[in-house]
PDB file of C-alpha atoms in Angstrom:
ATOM      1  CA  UNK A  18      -9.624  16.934   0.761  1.00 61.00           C
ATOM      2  CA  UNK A  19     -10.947  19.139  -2.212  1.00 68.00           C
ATOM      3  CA  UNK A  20      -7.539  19.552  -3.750  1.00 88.00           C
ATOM      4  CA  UNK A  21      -7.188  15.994  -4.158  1.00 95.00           C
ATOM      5  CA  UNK A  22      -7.548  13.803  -7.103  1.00 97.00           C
ATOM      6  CA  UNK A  23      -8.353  10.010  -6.558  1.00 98.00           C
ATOM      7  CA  UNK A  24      -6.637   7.924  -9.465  1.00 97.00           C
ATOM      8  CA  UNK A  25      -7.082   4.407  -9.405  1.00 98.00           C
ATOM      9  CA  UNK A  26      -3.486   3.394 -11.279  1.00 97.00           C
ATOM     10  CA  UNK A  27      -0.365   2.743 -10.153  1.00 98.00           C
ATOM     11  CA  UNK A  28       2.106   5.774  -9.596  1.00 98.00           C
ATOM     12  CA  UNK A  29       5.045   5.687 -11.639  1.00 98.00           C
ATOM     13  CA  UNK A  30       8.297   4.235 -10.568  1.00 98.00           C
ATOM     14  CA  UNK A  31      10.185   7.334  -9.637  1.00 98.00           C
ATOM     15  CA  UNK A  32       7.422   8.558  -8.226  1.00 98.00           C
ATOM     16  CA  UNK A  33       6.337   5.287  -6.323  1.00 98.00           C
ATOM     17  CA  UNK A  34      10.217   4.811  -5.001  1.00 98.00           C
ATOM     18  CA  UNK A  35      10.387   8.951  -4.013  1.00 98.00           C
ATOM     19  CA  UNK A  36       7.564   8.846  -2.061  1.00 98.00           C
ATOM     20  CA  UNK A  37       8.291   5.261  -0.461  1.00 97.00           C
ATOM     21  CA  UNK A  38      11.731   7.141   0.673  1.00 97.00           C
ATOM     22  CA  UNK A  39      10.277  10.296   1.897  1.00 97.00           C
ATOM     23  CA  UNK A  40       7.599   8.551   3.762  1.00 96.00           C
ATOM     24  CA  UNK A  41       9.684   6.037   5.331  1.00 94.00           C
ATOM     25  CA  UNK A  42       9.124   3.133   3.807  1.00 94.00           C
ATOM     26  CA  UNK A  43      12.329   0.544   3.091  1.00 93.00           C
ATOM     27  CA  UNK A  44      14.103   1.064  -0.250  1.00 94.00           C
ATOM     28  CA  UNK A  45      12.503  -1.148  -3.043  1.00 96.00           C
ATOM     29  CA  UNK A  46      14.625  -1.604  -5.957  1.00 96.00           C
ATOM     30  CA  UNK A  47      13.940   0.298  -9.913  1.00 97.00           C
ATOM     31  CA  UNK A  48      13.685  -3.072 -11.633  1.00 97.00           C
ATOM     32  CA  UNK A  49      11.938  -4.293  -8.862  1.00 97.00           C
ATOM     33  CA  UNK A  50       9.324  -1.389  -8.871  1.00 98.00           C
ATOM     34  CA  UNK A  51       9.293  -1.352 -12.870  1.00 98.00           C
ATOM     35  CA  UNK A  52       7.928  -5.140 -12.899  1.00 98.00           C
ATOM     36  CA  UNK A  53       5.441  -5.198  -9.818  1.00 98.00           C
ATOM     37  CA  UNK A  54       3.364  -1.952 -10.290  1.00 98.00           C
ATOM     38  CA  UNK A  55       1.907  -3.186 -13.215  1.00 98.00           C
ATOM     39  CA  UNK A  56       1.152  -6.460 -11.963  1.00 98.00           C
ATOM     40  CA  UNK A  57      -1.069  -4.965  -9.454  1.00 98.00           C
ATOM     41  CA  UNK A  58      -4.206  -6.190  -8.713  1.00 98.00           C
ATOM     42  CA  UNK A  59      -5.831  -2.349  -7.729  1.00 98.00           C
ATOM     43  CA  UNK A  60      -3.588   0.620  -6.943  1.00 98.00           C
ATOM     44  CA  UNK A  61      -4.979   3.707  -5.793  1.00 98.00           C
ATOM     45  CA  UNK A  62      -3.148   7.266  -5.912  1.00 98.00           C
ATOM     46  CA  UNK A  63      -3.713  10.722  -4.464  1.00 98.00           C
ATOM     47  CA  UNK A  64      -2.965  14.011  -6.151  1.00 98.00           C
ATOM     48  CA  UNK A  65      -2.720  17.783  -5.578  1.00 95.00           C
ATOM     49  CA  UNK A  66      -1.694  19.779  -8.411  1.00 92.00           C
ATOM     50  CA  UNK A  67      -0.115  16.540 -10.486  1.00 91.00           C
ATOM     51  CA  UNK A  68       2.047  15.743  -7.966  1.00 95.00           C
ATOM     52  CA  UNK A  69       1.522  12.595  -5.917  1.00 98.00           C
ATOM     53  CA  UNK A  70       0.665  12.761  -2.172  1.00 98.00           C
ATOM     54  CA  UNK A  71      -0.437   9.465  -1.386  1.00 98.00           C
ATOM     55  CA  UNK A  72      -0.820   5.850  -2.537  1.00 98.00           C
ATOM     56  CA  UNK A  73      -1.837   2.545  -2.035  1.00 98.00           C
ATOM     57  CA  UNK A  74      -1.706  -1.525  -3.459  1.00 98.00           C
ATOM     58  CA  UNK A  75      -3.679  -4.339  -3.535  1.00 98.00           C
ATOM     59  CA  UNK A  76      -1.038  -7.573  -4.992  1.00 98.00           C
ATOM     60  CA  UNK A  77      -1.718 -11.368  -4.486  1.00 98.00           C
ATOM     61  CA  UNK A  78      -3.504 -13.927  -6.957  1.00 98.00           C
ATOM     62  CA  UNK A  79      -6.921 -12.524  -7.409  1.00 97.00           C
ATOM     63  CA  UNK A  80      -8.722 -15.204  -5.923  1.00 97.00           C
ATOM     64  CA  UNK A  81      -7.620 -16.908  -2.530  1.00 97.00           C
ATOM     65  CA  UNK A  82      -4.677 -14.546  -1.411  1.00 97.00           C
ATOM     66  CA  UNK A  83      -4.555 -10.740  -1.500  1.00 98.00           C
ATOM     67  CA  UNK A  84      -1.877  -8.701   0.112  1.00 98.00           C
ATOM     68  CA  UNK A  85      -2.335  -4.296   1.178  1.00 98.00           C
ATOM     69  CA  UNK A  86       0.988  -2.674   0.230  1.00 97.00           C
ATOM     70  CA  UNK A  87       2.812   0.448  -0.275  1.00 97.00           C
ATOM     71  CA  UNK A  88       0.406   2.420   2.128  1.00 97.00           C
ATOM     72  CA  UNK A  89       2.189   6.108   2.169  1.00 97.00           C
ATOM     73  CA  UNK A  90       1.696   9.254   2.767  1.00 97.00           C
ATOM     74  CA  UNK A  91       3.857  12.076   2.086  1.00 97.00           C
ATOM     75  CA  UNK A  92       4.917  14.051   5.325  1.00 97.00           C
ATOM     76  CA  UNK A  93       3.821  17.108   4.486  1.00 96.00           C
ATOM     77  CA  UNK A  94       0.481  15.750   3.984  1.00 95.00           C
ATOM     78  CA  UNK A  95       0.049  13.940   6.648  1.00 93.00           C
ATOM     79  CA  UNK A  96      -2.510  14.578   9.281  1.00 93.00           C
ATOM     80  CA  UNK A  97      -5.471  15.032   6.607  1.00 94.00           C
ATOM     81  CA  UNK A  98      -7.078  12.129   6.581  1.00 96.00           C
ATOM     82  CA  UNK A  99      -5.596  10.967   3.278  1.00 97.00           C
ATOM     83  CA  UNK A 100      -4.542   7.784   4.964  1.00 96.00           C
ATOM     84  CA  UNK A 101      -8.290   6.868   5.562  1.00 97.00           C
ATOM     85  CA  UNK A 102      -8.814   8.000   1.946  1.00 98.00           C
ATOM     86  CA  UNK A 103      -6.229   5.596   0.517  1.00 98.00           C
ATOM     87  CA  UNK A 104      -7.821   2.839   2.599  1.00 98.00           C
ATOM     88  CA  UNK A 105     -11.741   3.388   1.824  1.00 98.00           C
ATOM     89  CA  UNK A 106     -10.742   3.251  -1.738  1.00 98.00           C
ATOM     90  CA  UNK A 107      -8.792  -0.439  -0.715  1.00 98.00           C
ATOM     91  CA  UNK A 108     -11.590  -1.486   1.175  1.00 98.00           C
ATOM     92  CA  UNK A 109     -14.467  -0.737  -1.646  1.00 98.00           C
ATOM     93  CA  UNK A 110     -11.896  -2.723  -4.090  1.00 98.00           C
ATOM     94  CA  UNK A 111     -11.730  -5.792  -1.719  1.00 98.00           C
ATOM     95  CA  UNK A 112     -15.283  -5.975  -0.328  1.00 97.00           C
ATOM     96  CA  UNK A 113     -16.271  -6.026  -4.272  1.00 98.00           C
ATOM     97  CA  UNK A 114     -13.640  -8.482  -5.468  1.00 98.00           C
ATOM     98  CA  UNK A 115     -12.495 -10.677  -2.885  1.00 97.00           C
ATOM     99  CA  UNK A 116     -13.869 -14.127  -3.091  1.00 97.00           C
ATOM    100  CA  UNK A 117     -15.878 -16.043   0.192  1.00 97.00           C
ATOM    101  CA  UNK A 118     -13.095 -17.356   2.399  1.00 96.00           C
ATOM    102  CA  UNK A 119     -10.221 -15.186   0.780  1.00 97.00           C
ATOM    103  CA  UNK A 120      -7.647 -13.711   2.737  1.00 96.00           C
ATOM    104  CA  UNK A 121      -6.560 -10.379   2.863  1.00 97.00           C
ATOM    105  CA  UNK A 122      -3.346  -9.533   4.756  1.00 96.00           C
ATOM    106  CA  UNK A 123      -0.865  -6.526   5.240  1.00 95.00           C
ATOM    107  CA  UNK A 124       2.490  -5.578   7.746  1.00 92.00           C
ATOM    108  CA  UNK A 125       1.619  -3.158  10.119  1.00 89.00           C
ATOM    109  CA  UNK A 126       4.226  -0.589  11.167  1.00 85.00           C
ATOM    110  CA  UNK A 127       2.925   1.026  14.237  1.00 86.00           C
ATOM    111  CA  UNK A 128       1.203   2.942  14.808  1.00 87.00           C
ATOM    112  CA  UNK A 129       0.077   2.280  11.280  1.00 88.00           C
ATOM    113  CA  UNK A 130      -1.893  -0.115  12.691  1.00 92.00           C
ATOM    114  CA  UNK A 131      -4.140   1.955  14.658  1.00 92.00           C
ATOM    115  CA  UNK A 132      -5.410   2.789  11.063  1.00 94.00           C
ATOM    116  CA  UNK A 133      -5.699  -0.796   9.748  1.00 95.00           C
ATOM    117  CA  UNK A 134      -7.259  -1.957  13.137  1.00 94.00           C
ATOM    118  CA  UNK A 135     -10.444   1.013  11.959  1.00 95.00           C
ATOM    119  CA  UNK A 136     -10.686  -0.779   8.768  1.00 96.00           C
ATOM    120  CA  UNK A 137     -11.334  -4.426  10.296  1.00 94.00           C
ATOM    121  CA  UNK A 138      -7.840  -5.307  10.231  1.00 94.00           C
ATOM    122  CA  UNK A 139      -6.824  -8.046  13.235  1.00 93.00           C
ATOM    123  CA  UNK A 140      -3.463  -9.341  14.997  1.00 92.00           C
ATOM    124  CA  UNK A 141      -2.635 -12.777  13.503  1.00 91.00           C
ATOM    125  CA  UNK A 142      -0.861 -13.741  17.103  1.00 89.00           C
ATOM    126  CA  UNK A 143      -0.415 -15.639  19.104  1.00 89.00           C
ATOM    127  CA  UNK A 144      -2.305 -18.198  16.357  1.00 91.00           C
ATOM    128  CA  UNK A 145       0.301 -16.984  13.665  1.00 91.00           C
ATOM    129  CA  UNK A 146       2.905 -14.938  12.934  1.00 88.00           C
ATOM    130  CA  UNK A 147       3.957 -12.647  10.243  1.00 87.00           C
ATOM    131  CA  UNK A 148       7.302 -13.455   8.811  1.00 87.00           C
ATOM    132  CA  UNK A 149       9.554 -12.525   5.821  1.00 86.00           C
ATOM    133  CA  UNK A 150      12.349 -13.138   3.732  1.00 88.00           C
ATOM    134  CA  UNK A 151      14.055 -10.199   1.527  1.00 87.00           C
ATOM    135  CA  UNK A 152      16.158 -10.838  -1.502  1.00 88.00           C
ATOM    136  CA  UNK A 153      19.556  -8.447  -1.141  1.00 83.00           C
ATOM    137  CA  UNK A 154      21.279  -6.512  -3.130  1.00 78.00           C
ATOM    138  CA  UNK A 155      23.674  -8.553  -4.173  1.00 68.00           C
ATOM    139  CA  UNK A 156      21.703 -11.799  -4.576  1.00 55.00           C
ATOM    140  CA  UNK A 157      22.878 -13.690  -1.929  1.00 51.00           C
ATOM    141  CA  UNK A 158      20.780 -14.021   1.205  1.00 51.00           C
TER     142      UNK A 158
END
């Protein structure tokens, strides 16, 4: 981990929506991604050589609600602990800023959540459940 340079902004948003793609991650939109990276709360990105590797988000209202997004790695650099990286820096961010009795949540993709689980991360069921609603393409539901 040497090579790689810890930057604590948000990636661009062709770089942000590249690596989302190459690393699995659903399609996000270039308006979409143009609005909400600078409306992050904390972002957190990982470099080699200028070219980004990893990254991570922190998004909600800063107070009561906080939300762990865009967690990716790219495949070629996977398997180097840069995952773990990306979430230490999340965790130091949270533990410093999140309020008594605020809530932290994320969507797990397994066996993502083998990493969360490391970080203190817990299943909300059977007391909750995670659900979601996406806009599409279109605008119509």
């Amino acid at each position: 981990m040497d090579r790689v340079n810890v930057e604590h902004i948000p990636p661009s948003a062709a770089e942000y929506l590249a690596l989302r793609k190459i690393a699995g991650l659903s399609a996000m939109s270039k308006e979409g991604a143009e609005i909400g990276l600078p409306n992050s709360l904390f972002a957190v990105c990982l470099r080699e050589e200028n070219e980004i590797v990893g990254m991570g988000r922190v998004i909600g209202d800063g107070g009561c609600f906080f939300q762990v997004v865009d967690i990716a790695v790219h495949p070629d650099q996977q398997g180097r602990g840069y995952g773990k990286l990306i979430m230490s820096e999340i965790m130091n961010y949270l533990r410093e800023h999140v309020p008594a009795r605020g809530l932290v949540s994320l969507l797990a993709d397994v066996p993502a959540d083998r990493l969360y689980a490391q970080f203190g991360f817990a299943y909300t069921s059977p007391k909750s459940e995670g659900m979601w609603w996406r806009q599409e393409e279109d605008g119509t539901e």
